[in-house]
PDB file of C-alpha atoms in Angstrom:
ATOM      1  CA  UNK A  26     245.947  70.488 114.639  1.00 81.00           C
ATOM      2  CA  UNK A  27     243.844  72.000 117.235  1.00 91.00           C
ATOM      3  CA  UNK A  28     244.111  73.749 120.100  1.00 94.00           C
ATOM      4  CA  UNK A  29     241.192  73.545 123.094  1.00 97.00           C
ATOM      5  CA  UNK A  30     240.555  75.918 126.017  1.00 97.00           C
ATOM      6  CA  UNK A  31     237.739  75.076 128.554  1.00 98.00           C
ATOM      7  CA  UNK A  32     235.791  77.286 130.700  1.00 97.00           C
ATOM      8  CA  UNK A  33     232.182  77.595 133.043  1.00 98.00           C
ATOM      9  CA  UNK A  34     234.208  75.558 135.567  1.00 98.00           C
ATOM     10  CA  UNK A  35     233.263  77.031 139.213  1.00 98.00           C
ATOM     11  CA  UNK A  36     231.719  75.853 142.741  1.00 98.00           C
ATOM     12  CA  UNK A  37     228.000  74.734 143.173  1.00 98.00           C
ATOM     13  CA  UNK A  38     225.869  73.330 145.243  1.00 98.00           C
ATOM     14  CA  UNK A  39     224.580  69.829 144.847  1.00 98.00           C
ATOM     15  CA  UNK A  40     221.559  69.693 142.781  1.00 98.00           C
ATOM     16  CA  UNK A  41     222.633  72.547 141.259  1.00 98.00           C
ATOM     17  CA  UNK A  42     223.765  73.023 137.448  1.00 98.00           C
ATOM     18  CA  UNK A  43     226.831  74.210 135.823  1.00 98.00           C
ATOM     19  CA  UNK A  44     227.481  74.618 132.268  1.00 98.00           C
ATOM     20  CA  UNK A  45     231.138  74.219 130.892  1.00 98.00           C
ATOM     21  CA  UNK A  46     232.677  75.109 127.194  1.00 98.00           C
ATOM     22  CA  UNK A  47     235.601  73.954 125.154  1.00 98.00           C
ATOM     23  CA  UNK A  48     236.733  76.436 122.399  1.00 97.00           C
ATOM     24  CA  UNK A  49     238.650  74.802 119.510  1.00 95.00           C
ATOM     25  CA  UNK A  50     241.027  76.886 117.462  1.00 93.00           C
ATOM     26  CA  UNK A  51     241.089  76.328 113.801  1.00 78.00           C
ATOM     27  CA  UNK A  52     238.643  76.052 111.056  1.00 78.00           C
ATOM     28  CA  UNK A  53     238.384  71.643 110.933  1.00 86.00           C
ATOM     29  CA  UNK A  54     236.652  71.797 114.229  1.00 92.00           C
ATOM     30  CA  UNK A  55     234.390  69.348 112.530  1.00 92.00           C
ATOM     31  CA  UNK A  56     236.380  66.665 111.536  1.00 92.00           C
ATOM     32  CA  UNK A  57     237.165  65.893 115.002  1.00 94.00           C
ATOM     33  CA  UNK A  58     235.587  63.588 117.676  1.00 94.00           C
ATOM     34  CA  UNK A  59     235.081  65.052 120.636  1.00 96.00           C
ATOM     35  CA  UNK A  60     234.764  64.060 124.833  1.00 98.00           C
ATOM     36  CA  UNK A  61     234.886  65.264 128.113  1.00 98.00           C
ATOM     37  CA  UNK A  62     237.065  63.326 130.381  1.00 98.00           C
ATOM     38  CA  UNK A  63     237.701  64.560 134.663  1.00 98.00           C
ATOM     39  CA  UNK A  64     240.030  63.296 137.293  1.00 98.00           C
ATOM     40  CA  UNK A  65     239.754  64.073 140.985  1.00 97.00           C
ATOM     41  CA  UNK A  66     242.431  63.662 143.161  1.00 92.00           C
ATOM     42  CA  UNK A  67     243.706  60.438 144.065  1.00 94.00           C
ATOM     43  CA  UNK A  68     241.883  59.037 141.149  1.00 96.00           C
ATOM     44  CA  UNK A  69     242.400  58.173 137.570  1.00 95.00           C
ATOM     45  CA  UNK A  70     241.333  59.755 134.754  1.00 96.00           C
ATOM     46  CA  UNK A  71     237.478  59.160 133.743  1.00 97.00           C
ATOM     47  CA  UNK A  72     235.805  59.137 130.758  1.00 98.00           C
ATOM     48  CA  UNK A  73     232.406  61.064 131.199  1.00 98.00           C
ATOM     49  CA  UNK A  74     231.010  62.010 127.743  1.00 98.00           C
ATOM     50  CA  UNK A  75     231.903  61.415 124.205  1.00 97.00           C
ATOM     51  CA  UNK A  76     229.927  63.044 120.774  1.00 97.00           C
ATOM     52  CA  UNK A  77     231.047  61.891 116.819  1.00 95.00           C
ATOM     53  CA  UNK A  78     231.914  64.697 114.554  1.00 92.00           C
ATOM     54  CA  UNK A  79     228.162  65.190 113.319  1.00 91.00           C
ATOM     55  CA  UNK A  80     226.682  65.478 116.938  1.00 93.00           C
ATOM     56  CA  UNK A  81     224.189  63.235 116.603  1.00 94.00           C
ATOM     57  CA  UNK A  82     225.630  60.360 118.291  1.00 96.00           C
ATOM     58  CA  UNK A  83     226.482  60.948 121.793  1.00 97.00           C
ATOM     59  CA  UNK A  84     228.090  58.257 124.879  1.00 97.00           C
ATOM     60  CA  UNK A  85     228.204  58.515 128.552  1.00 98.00           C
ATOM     61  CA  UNK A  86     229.442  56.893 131.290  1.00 98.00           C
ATOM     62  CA  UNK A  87     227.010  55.296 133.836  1.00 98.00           C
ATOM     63  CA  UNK A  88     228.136  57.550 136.468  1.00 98.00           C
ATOM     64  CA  UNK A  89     226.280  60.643 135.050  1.00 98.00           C
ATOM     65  CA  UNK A  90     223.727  59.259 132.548  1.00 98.00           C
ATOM     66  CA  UNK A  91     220.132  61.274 132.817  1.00 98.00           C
ATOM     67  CA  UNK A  92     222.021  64.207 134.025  1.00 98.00           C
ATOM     68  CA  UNK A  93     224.961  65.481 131.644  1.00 98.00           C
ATOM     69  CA  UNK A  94     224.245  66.402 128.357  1.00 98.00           C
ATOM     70  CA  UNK A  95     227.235  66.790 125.860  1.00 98.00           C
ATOM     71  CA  UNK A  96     226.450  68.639 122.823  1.00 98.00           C
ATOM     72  CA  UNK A  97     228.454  70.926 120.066  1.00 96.00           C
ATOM     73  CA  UNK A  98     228.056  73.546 117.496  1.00 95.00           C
ATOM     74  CA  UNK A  99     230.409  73.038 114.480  1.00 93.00           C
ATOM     75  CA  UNK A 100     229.920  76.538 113.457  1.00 93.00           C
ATOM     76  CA  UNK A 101     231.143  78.342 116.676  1.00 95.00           C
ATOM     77  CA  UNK A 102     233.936  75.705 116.920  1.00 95.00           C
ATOM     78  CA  UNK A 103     232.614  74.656 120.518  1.00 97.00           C
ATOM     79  CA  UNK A 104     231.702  71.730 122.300  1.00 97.00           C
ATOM     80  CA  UNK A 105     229.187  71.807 125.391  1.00 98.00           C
ATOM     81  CA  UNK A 106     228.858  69.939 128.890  1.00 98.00           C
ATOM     82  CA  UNK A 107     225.744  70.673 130.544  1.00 98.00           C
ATOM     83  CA  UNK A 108     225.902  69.253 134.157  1.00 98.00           C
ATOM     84  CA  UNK A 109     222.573  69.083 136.110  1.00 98.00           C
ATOM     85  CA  UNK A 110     222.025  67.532 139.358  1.00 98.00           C
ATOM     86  CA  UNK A 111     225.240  67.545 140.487  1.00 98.00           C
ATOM     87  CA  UNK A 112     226.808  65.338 143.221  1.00 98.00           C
ATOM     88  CA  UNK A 113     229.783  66.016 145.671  1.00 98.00           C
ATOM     89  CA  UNK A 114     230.900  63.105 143.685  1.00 97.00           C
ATOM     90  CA  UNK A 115     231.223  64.938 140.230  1.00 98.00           C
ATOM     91  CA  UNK A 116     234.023  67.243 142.183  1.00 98.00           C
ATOM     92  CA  UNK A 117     237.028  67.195 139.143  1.00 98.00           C
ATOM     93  CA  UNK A 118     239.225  68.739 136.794  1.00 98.00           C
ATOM     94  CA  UNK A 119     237.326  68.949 133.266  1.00 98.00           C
ATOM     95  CA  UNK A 120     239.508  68.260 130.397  1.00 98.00           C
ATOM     96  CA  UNK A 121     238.088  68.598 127.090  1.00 98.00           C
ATOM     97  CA  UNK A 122     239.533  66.493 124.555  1.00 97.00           C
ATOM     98  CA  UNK A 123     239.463  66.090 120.660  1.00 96.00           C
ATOM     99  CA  UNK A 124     240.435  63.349 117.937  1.00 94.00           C
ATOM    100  CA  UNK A 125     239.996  62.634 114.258  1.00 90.00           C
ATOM    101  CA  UNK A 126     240.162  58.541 114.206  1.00 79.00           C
ATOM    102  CA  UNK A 127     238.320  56.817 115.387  1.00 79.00           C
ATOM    103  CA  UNK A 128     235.041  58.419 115.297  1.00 82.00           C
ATOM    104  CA  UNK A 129     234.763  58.565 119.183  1.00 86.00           C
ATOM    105  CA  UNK A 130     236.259  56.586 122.371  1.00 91.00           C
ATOM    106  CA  UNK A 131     235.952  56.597 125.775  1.00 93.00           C
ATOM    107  CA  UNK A 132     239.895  55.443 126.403  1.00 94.00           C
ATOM    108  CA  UNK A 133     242.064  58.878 127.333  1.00 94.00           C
ATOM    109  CA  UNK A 134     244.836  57.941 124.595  1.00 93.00           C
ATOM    110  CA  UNK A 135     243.414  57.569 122.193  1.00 93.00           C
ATOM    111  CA  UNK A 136     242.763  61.273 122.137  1.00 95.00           C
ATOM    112  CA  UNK A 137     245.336  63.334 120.850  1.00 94.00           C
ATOM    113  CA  UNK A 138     244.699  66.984 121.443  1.00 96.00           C
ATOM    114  CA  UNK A 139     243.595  68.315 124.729  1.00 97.00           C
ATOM    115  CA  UNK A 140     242.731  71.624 126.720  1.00 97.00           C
ATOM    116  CA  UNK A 141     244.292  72.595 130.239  1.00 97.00           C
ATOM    117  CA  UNK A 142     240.825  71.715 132.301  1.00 98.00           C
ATOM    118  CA  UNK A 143     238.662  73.221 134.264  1.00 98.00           C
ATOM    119  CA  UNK A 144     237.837  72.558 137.832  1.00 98.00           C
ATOM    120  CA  UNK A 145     234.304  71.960 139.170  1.00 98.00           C
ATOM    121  CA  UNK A 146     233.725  71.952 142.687  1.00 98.00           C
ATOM    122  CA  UNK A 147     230.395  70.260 144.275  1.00 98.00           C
ATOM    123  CA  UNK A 148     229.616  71.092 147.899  1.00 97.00           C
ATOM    124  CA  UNK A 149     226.968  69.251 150.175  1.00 93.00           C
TER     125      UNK A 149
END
C-alpha cells in the first residue's frame, strides 16, 4: 500500500519550466513502478512518463520527449517531473501514479495506486 500526494503544479508561461513532485507514504517506495499520467478537459487520460523501480530506465510519450524529464529518489520516497519548454498544449491535471507488477506501463489501469493531481496551466 501506498499513498501519493503531488505538488509544484501552478501557471506558466510557454517556454517556461515547472517542476512537479509526488510524495509516497510508506517505507516500499522502491518496489514500486512509477508514471506520470494528465488529462485535460474533454480529453482522455494520457500517459506522459513512466520510470522502473531502480530509476534507470525511463519512457515517454512522443508528445513531450526532449523536454520532460521523469526522475526519483528512493530515499526521500519521491518521484520527479521536470517540465521544460512548455506548450499551451501541456495544459492538464497531473496525476502521479504507482504500481508493483509489471515493472512499468504506459496503460492507466494497470496502475493501482494514485495521488489526487495537480493542475498545470500553460498560457501563450
Amino acid at each position: 500500500q501506498v499513498q501519493l500526494v503531488e505538488s509544484g503544479g501552478g501557471l506558466v508561461q510557454a517556454g517556461g519550466s515547472l517542476r512537479l513532485s509526488c510524495a509516497a507514504s510508506g517505507r516500499t517506495f522502491s518496489t514500486y513502478a512509477m508514471a506520470w499520467f494528465r488529462q485535460a478537459p474533454g480529453k482522455e487520460r494520457e500517459f506522459v512518463a513512466t520510470i522502473t523501480r531502480s530509476g534507470r530506465s525511463t519512457h515517454y510519450a512522443d508528445s513531450v520527449k526532449g523536454r520532460f524529464t521523469i526522475s526519483r529518489d528512493n530515499a526521500k520516497n519521491t518521484m520527479y517531473l521536470q517540465m521544460n519548454s512548455l506548450k499551451p498544449e501541456d495544459t492538464a491535471l497531473y496525476y502521479c501514479a504507482a504500481d508493483q507488477s509489471p515493472d512499468w506501463s504506459d496503460y492507466p489501469l494497470d496502475y493501482d495506486y494514485w495521488g489526487q493531481g495537480t493542475q498545470v496551466t500553460v498560457s501563450s
